[in-house]
Tab-separated table of C-alpha atoms in Angstrom:
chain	number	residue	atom	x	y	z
A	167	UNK	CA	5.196	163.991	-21.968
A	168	UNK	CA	6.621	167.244	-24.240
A	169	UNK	CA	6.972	169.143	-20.782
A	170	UNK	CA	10.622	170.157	-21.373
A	171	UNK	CA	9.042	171.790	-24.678
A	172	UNK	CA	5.974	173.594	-22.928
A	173	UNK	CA	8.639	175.108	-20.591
A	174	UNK	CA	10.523	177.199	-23.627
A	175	UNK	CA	7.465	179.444	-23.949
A	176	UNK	CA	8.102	181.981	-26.609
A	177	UNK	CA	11.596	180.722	-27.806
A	178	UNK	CA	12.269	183.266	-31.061
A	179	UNK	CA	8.804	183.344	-31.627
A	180	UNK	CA	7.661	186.784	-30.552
A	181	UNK	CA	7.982	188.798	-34.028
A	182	UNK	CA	5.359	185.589	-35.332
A	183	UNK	CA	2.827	186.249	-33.171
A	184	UNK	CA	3.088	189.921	-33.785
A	185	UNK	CA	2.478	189.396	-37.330
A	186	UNK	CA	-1.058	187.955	-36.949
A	187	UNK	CA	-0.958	184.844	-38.877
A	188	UNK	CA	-3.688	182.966	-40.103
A	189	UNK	CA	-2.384	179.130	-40.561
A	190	UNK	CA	-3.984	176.432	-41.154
A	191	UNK	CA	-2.286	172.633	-40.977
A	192	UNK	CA	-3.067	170.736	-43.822
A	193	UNK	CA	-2.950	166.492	-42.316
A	194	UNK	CA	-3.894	163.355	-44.236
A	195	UNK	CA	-2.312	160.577	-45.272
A	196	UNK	CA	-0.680	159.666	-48.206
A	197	UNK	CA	-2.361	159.765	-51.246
A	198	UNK	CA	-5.145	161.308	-49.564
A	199	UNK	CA	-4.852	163.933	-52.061
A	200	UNK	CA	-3.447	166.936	-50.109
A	201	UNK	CA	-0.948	168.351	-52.009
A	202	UNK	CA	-3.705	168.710	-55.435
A	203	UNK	CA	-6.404	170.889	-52.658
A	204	UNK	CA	-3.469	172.756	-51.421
A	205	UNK	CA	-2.717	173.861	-55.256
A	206	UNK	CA	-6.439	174.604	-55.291
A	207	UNK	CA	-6.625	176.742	-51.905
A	208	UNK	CA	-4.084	178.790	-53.059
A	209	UNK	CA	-5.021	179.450	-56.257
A	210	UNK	CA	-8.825	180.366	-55.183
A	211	UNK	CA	-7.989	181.727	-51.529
A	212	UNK	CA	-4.298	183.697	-51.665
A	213	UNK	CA	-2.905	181.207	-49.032
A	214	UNK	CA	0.820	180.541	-49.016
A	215	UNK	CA	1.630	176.574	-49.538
A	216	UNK	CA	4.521	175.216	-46.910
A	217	UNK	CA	5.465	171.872	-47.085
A	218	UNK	CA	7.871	170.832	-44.236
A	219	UNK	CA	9.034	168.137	-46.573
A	220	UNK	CA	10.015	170.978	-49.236
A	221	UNK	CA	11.797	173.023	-46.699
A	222	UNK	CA	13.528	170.244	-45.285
A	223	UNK	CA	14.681	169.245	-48.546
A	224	UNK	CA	15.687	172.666	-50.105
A	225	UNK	CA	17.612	173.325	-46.860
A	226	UNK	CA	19.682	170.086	-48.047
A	227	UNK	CA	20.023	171.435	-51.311
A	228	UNK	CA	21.199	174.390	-50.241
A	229	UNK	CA	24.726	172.764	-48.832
A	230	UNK	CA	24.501	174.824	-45.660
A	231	UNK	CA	25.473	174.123	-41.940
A	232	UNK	CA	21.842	173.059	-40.687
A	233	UNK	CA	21.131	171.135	-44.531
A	234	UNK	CA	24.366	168.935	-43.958
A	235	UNK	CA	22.764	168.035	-40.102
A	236	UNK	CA	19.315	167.513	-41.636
A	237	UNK	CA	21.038	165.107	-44.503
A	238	UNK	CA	23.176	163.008	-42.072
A	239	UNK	CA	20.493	162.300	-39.648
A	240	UNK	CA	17.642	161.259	-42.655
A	241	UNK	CA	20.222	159.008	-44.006
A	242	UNK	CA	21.006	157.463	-40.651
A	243	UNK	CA	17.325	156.744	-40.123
A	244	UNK	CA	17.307	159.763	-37.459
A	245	UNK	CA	13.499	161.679	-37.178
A	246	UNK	CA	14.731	165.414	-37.786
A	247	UNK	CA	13.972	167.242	-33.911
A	248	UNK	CA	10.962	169.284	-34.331
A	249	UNK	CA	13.078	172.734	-33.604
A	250	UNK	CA	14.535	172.215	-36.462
A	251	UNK	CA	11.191	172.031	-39.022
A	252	UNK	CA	10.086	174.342	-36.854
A	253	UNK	CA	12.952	176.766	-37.227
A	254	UNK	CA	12.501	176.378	-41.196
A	255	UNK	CA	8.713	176.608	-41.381
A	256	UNK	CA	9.326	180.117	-38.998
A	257	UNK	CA	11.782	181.530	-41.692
A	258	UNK	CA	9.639	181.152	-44.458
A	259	UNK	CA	6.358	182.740	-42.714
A	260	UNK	CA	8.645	185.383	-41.525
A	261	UNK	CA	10.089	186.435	-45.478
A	262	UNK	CA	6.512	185.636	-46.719
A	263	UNK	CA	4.833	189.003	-47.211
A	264	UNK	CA	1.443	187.183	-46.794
A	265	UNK	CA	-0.561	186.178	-43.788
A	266	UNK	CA	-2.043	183.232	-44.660
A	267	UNK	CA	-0.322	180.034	-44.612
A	268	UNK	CA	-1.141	176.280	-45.195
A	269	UNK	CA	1.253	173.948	-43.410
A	270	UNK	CA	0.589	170.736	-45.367
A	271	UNK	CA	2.396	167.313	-43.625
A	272	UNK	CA	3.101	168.932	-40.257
A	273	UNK	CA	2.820	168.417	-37.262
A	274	UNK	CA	3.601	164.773	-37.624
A	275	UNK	CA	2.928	164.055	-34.583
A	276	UNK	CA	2.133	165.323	-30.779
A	277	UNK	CA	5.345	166.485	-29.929
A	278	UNK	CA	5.783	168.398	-33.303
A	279	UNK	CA	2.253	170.078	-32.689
A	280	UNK	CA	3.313	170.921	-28.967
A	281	UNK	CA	6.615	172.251	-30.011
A	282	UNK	CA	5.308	174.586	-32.775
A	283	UNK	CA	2.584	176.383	-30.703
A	284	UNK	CA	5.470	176.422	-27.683
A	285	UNK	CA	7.682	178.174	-30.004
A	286	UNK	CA	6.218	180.006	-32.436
A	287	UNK	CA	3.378	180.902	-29.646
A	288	UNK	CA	1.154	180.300	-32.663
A	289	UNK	CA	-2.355	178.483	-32.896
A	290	UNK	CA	-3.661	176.786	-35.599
A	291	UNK	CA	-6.951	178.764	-36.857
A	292	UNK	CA	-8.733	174.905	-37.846
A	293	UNK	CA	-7.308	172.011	-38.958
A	294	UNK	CA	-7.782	170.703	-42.885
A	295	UNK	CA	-7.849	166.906	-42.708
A	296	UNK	CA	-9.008	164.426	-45.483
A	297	UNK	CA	-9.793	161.987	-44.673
A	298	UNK	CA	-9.186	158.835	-46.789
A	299	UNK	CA	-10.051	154.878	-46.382
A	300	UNK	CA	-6.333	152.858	-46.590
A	301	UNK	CA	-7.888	150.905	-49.254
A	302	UNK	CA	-8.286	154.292	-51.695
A	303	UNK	CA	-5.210	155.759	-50.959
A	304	UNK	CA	-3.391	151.866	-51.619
A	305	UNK	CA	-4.831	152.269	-54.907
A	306	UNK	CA	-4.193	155.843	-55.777
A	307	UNK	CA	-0.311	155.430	-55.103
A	308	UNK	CA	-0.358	151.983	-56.353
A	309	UNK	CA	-1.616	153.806	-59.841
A	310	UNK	CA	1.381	156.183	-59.640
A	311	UNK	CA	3.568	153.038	-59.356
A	312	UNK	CA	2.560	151.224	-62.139
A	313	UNK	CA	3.921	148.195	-62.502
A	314	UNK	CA	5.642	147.656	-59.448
A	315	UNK	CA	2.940	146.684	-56.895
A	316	UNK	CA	4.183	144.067	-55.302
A	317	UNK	CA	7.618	146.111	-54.615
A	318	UNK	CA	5.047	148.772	-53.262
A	319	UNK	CA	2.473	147.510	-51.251
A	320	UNK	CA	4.544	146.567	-48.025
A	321	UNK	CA	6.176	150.021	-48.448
A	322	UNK	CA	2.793	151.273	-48.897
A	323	UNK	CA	0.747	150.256	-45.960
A	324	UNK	CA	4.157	151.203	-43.953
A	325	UNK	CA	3.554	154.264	-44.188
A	326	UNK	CA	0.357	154.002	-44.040
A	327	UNK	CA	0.844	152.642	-40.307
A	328	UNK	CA	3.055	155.338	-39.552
A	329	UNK	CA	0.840	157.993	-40.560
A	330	UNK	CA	-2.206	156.766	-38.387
A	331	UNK	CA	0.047	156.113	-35.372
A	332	UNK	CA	1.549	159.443	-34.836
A	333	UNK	CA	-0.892	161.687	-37.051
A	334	UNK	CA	-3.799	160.496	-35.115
A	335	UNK	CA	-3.109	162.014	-31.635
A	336	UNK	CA	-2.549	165.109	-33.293
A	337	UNK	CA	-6.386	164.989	-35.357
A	338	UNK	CA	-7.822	163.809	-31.699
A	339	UNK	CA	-6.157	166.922	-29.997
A	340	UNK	CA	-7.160	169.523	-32.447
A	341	UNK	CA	-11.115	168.193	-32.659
A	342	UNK	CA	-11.021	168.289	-28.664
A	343	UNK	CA	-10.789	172.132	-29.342
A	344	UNK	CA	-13.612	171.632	-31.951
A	345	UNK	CA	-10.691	172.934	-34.584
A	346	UNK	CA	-10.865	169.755	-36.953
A	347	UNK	CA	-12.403	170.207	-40.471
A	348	UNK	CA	-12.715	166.531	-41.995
A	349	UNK	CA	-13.125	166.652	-46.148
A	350	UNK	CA	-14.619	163.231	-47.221
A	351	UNK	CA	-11.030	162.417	-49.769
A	352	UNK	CA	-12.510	159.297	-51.289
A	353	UNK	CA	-15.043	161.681	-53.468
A	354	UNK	CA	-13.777	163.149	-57.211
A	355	UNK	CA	-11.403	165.984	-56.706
A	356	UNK	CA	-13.608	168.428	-57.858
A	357	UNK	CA	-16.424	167.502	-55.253
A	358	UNK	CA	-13.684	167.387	-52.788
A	359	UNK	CA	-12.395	170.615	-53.904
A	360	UNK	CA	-16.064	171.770	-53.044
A	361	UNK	CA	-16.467	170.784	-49.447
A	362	UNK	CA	-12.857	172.311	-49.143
A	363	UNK	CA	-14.218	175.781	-50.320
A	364	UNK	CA	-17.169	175.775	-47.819
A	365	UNK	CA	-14.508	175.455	-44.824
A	366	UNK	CA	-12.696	178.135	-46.502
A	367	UNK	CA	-15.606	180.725	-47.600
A	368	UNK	CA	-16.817	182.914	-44.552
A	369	UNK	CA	-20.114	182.153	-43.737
A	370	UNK	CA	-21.572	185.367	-44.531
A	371	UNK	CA	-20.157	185.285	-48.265
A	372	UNK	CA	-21.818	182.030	-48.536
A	373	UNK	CA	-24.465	182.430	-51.200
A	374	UNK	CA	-28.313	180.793	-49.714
């Protein structure tokens, strides 16, 4: 599996790894509470927040060639190939004048993660992942529904499936290589916001 993808070594990706990048992929699912701690590690840490959701979307929005693909195959059902985030997610590191970069909702699975380090011939320095009990994150996006749970819930624990079946290799992979950070997301957000900020703090500017 993902061999054709391992063979494109290097594919437009030399002037990223050049650049010495520090990112780290931002995975949980949703309502897990990622995109709040990604407002937080960039406020407190000078990261730069992508979310291949965002890009995908503004790519849309911006009525060009590669939007107009991306459009026709999300309406037709279609999973967007991963050259394509990738491609997106490569542009913005490459006009971002900083160094540090959270990906937040990618890869989405093994193939995305085996494409982007093919082709970008990037690593990820850890991965962030908060981890969240279906039950909590039900009720969290159930609360931004209100009044329409029963419209929700099926919807809900959809994607809910989806998330754990193709996220999950990816989390396995990365801990393999002892890269996996796991934030207990059930907690408050500021005590979440604290475990997040010992991953992030070097260990010698740790206070004793």
């Amino acid at each position: 599996m993902g061999t054709a993808v391992d063979t494109a070594k290097e594919v437009n990706g030399s002037s990223l790894s050049e650049k010495k990048l520090t990112v780290v992929f931002v995975l949980g699912g949703p309502g897990s509470g990622k995109g709040t701690q990604c407002a937080n590690i960039v406020e407190h840490f000078g990261y730069t927040h992508l979310s291949a959701g965002d890009l995908l979307r503004a790519e849309i929005k911006s009525g060009s060639e590669n939007g107009t693909m991306i459009q026709n195959m999300i309406k037709e059902g279609k999973i967007v190939p991963s050259e394509v985030t990738i491609k997106l997610l490569q542009r913005a590191m490459q006009e971002n004048a900083n160094d540090k970069f959270l990906i937040d909702g990618f890869p989405r699975n093994e193939e995305n993660r085996a494409a982007f380090e093919s082709v970008t011939g990037i690593v990820p320095e850890f991965v962030l992942f908060f981890d969240c009990s279906e039950e909590e994150m039900e009720k969290r996006l159930l609360g931004r529904n209100q009044g329409r749970e029963d419209d929700n819930i099926d919807t809900i624990r959809k994607r809910f499936n989806v998330y754990m079946e193709s996220s999950l290799p990816v989390i396995q992979y990365y801990d393999s290589k002892g890269k996996v950070r796991k934030i207990d997301a059930v907690k408050p957000v500021e005590e979440v916001f604290e475990a997040v900020k010992a991953v992030f703090i070097p260990s010698h500017e740790k206070t004793a």
